[in-house]
Amino acid sequence: MTKKVIFIGGTSYSGSTFFQLTLANDPAGFGAGEVRHLFRPTKERFLRDTWTCGCGDPACTVWDRVKQRGEAHLYETIFDMHPEVEFIVDASKNIVWMDQQRERLARQGIEVYPLIIWKTLLEFAHSLRKRKRLGLEELSNWPRYHRTYYSFIEDWRSIKYANYTHDQANVLRAVCAHLGIPYFEGKERFWEKRHHVLGGNLSSRIHLYSKDSEKYEDIRRRARGQELGQAETEHRRVYYEEPDQTALHQTIAELSQKEPRLGQIEAMLSNRDVANSAPLIQEWPDLRLSNSEIRMRQLRQYTQDHWGKIRYALRKSKTSGKVATQ
Ligand SMILES: [Zn+2]
């Protein structure tokens, strides 16, 4: 099999962490998680000791070795270190990152499969409201992310979160058929495999560990009951919550004043569904960002990455300097 890298896209709360681990649950799979932050840290938490490998072994050196060989060899290094691995799942979700990696992988003869998992605007608004983050600015991420994704990424297919929760096995089957990887009974139980995964919020990471484990308790302690939501009552389950339309109506109405193409975005995402065998509509010209908007996003990302590198590289050398002099 030709080696593959599968990129998982999606807004916040789209279920991407759960989904990427499930896909990677295969003897030939490797879930890398939010690997972008290893090379391009944009927040201090990506440098802390708590931002460690999901395998739970404090002596694990996978990511040290990957980092050492550099971003240009990221996927090659993982393939070299794990000869049994045929496909890597990258859940960095950052669109400019995916676009840049895709170009590099094409030159290296590695196949690329972009997938996006998505919630409807109503479901996304519901997730925001549950976390007390519902506001026009936060909600605007939904059209922004999906239009940017469409403008940057080619040949992608989508997975509707609601379908995934209602019929996980069949949706997974369709995804695997599209990727040319095997589907097997029990693929959903991703915690049966040890994943060297990076990142993901605490409420998704907690599903990696069994309730009686030390790591599970450790995550509970760190979250202090705030971030976990239903991760404990719905431990290791994908579940669907019906959004309360009346509570969300006003903010959605405000957003549609600002962004009239909301219906089109949803139609596009449905049309690209991985299980949709009907001919795809290829173009949604109204949703494409203008060339100057595309350049602006690239530039913003470039600046953010470089500032992050400078700031956190300095921070790191300061800390190690301190340690050395003590
Ligand atoms: Zn590890």
XYZ file of C-alpha atoms and ligand atoms in Angstrom:
327
model
C 0.000 0.000 0.000
C 1.255 3.515 -0.769
C 1.827 5.400 2.461
C -0.855 7.917 3.293
C -1.412 10.909 5.510
C -5.013 11.669 6.452
C -5.707 15.235 7.546
C -8.685 15.794 9.814
C -10.251 19.236 9.640
C -13.116 20.720 11.616
C -14.137 23.601 13.868
C -13.888 23.325 17.646
C -16.244 20.784 19.214
C -16.698 18.920 15.936
C -15.674 15.600 17.463
C -12.380 15.510 15.583
C -10.248 14.131 18.431
C -12.537 11.175 18.954
C -12.804 10.622 15.215
C -9.064 10.741 14.497
C -8.304 8.213 17.251
C -10.953 5.877 15.875
C -9.480 6.106 12.385
C -5.972 5.533 13.708
C -7.117 2.455 15.611
C -5.575 -0.044 13.199
C -2.328 -2.021 13.409
C -1.135 -0.015 10.382
C -2.431 3.334 11.661
C -0.745 6.105 13.640
C -2.691 8.957 15.281
C -0.394 11.954 15.559
C -2.955 14.377 16.970
C -2.261 18.101 16.866
C 1.289 17.619 15.715
C 1.593 21.109 14.258
C 2.134 22.525 17.758
C 5.293 20.468 18.124
C 6.992 22.620 15.507
C 4.951 25.776 15.672
C 3.883 26.408 19.261
C 1.527 29.359 19.466
C 0.696 29.103 23.156
C 2.754 28.504 26.210
C 0.827 25.403 27.164
C 2.351 23.568 24.176
C 5.718 23.791 25.891
C 4.662 22.721 29.350
C 5.416 19.298 30.688
C 1.699 18.527 30.801
C 1.599 18.686 26.994
C 2.945 15.197 26.688
C 2.491 12.125 24.563
C -0.927 10.476 24.931
C 0.631 7.038 25.361
C 1.081 7.978 29.012
C 4.669 6.768 29.319
C 6.816 9.574 30.783
C 9.886 7.983 29.207
C 8.385 8.002 25.678
C 10.797 9.649 23.218
C 8.755 9.430 20.011
C 8.164 13.180 19.751
C 11.662 14.179 20.823
C 13.026 12.120 17.967
C 10.488 13.454 15.482
C 11.253 17.009 16.522
C 14.956 16.441 16.197
C 14.673 15.498 12.533
C 12.635 18.600 11.853
C 9.331 19.569 10.321
C 10.475 18.835 6.761
C 10.784 15.124 7.657
C 7.876 14.888 10.088
C 5.840 12.111 8.453
C 8.859 10.304 7.001
C 10.325 10.052 10.504
C 7.138 8.519 11.886
C 7.045 6.026 8.999
C 10.765 5.205 9.477
C 10.370 4.682 13.215
C 7.302 2.450 12.796
C 7.736 0.153 9.796
C 4.293 -1.382 10.324
C 2.576 1.992 9.870
C 0.886 2.561 6.510
C -1.103 5.674 7.348
C -0.784 8.618 9.700
C -3.733 10.670 10.927
C -2.867 14.340 11.483
C -5.533 16.220 13.456
C -3.813 19.607 13.560
C -6.921 21.113 11.899
C -5.064 24.275 10.940
C -5.863 24.944 7.283
C -2.656 26.698 6.224
C -0.631 23.940 7.899
C -2.539 21.243 5.979
C -2.053 23.122 2.726
C 1.711 23.404 3.270
C 2.157 19.778 4.336
C 0.166 18.564 1.354
C 2.600 20.167 -1.078
C 5.559 18.628 0.674
C 3.963 15.170 0.847
C 3.115 15.221 -2.841
C 6.832 15.720 -3.582
C 7.694 12.792 -1.286
C 5.254 10.439 -3.065
C 2.980 10.099 -0.027
C -0.774 10.158 -0.658
C -2.874 12.798 1.055
C -6.518 12.461 2.111
C -8.218 15.513 3.592
C -11.377 14.832 5.622
C -13.530 17.293 7.495
C -15.921 16.413 10.299
C -18.675 18.983 10.757
C -21.605 20.026 12.862
C -24.504 22.065 11.475
C -24.501 25.719 12.489
C -27.274 24.975 14.970
C -25.311 22.114 16.535
C -22.183 24.241 16.672
C -24.138 27.068 18.356
C -25.462 24.531 20.857
C -21.923 23.391 21.699
C -20.875 26.999 22.258
C -23.856 27.716 24.448
C -23.163 24.670 26.601
C -19.701 26.076 27.307
C -21.073 29.601 27.828
C -19.251 30.854 24.745
C -22.151 31.641 22.482
C -21.649 35.061 20.883
C -21.562 36.466 17.379
C -17.777 36.429 17.171
C -17.432 32.814 18.297
C -20.279 31.711 16.052
C -18.636 33.428 13.060
C -15.912 30.802 13.242
C -18.304 28.349 11.648
C -18.686 30.062 8.240
C -15.107 31.374 8.392
C -13.507 27.985 8.965
C -15.567 26.173 6.331
C -15.113 28.811 3.642
C -11.383 28.971 4.296
C -11.170 25.187 4.206
C -12.977 25.127 0.884
C -10.694 27.826 -0.535
C -7.434 26.123 0.458
C -8.024 22.374 0.390
C -8.713 20.236 -2.681
C -10.341 16.831 -3.087
C -11.722 16.658 0.418
C -14.661 14.678 1.724
C -16.861 15.348 4.715
C -18.318 13.447 7.658
C -21.452 14.844 9.243
C -21.141 14.618 13.005
C -24.828 13.752 13.502
C -24.601 10.837 11.043
C -21.451 9.660 12.713
C -23.070 9.569 16.142
C -26.237 7.873 14.866
C -24.596 5.189 12.763
C -20.929 5.072 13.663
C -20.154 1.673 12.103
C -21.602 2.427 8.681
C -20.104 5.891 8.477
C -16.722 4.476 9.439
C -17.131 1.800 6.804
C -17.711 4.473 4.147
C -14.727 6.493 5.381
C -12.443 3.437 5.274
C -13.647 2.540 1.770
C -12.827 6.069 0.623
C -9.361 5.904 2.214
C -8.634 2.387 0.980
C -7.996 1.098 4.503
C -9.701 -1.869 6.144
C -12.743 -1.512 8.352
C -13.028 -4.168 11.035
C -15.436 -4.901 13.843
C -14.198 -3.108 16.972
C -12.400 -0.272 15.174
C -14.546 2.077 17.276
C -12.803 0.963 20.470
C -9.753 3.154 19.904
C -8.630 2.901 23.537
C -7.574 -0.698 22.932
C -4.560 0.626 21.044
C -1.746 2.664 22.531
C -1.648 6.015 20.738
C 1.335 8.355 20.703
C -1.065 11.221 20.179
C -0.380 14.912 20.822
C -2.806 17.559 22.047
C -6.590 17.434 22.065
C -8.493 18.980 24.934
C -8.816 17.186 28.253
C -12.418 16.198 27.608
C -11.318 14.195 24.560
C -8.103 12.852 25.999
C -9.887 11.346 28.963
C -11.426 8.711 26.657
C -7.974 7.225 26.103
C -7.799 6.050 29.684
C -9.959 3.611 31.601
C -11.885 4.952 34.584
C -9.799 3.043 37.101
C -6.461 4.311 35.763
C -4.059 6.816 37.266
C -4.087 8.850 34.007
C -7.872 9.212 34.191
C -7.604 10.630 37.696
C -4.766 12.870 36.594
C -6.954 14.422 33.869
C -9.809 14.914 36.339
C -7.456 16.718 38.682
C -6.160 18.990 35.955
C -9.642 19.821 34.679
C -10.978 20.486 38.168
C -14.433 19.559 36.921
C -14.585 22.459 34.481
C -13.595 21.267 31.071
C -14.863 17.740 31.039
C -18.533 18.337 30.189
C -20.183 14.970 29.609
C -16.893 13.164 29.041
C -17.375 11.269 32.269
C -21.019 10.248 32.019
C -20.563 9.523 28.301
C -17.134 8.003 28.693
C -15.958 6.418 25.416
C -19.272 7.036 23.677
C -20.061 9.261 20.737
C -23.354 10.909 21.544
C -25.712 13.417 20.038
C -27.570 16.221 21.781
C -30.563 17.856 20.183
C -29.950 21.633 20.000
C -32.489 23.908 21.635
C -33.488 26.044 18.644
C -35.276 28.804 20.521
C -32.263 29.547 22.718
C -29.983 29.836 19.679
C -32.262 31.582 17.245
C -31.243 35.156 17.948
C -27.488 34.757 17.576
C -27.962 32.719 14.406
C -30.237 35.420 12.980
C -27.565 38.029 13.734
C -24.949 35.924 11.999
C -27.061 35.451 8.887
C -27.259 39.226 8.549
C -23.489 39.315 8.435
C -22.969 36.137 6.405
C -25.856 35.376 4.043
C -24.225 32.218 2.635
C -24.847 29.974 5.653
C -27.278 27.706 3.782
C -24.841 27.299 0.912
C -22.061 26.281 3.273
C -24.216 23.569 4.756
C -25.251 22.386 1.281
C -21.607 22.194 0.234
C -20.612 20.204 3.316
C -23.489 17.755 2.750
C -22.651 17.419 -0.912
C -19.088 16.358 -0.169
C -20.185 13.619 2.220
C -17.938 10.605 2.124
C -20.944 8.302 1.682
C -22.385 10.362 -1.168
C -21.943 8.389 -4.353
C -23.872 10.889 -6.473
C -21.757 13.127 -8.720
C -20.306 15.978 -6.725
C -20.925 19.579 -7.540
C -17.361 20.769 -7.900
C -17.639 24.488 -7.531
C -19.214 26.830 -5.017
C -17.864 30.129 -6.379
C -19.735 32.270 -3.839
C -17.982 30.508 -0.976
C -14.459 30.891 -2.263
C -12.401 33.591 -0.564
C -10.893 36.209 -2.832
C -7.205 35.956 -3.715
C -6.354 38.824 -1.439
C -8.228 37.190 1.461
C -6.308 33.966 0.833
C -2.980 35.800 0.839
C -4.009 37.633 3.992
C -4.683 34.339 5.797
C -1.347 32.904 4.688
C 0.434 36.011 5.852
C -1.364 36.067 9.191
C -0.477 32.440 9.757
C 3.130 33.003 8.758
C 3.443 35.911 11.183
C 1.756 33.980 13.995
C 4.014 30.931 13.475
C 7.174 32.997 13.394
C 6.310 35.110 16.410
C 5.423 31.931 18.267
C 8.750 30.390 17.353
C 10.728 33.419 18.461
C 8.786 33.972 21.660
C 8.696 30.362 22.828
C 12.187 29.482 21.666
C 13.438 32.374 23.808
C 11.257 31.334 26.730
C 12.612 27.825 26.497
C 16.269 28.834 26.384
C 15.710 31.200 29.322
C 14.230 28.367 31.363
C 16.992 25.935 30.519
C 19.539 28.668 31.271
C 17.975 29.071 34.695
C 18.077 25.369 35.340
C 21.706 25.197 34.282
C 22.822 27.952 36.649
C 20.969 26.595 39.662
Zn 4.332 8.045 23.435
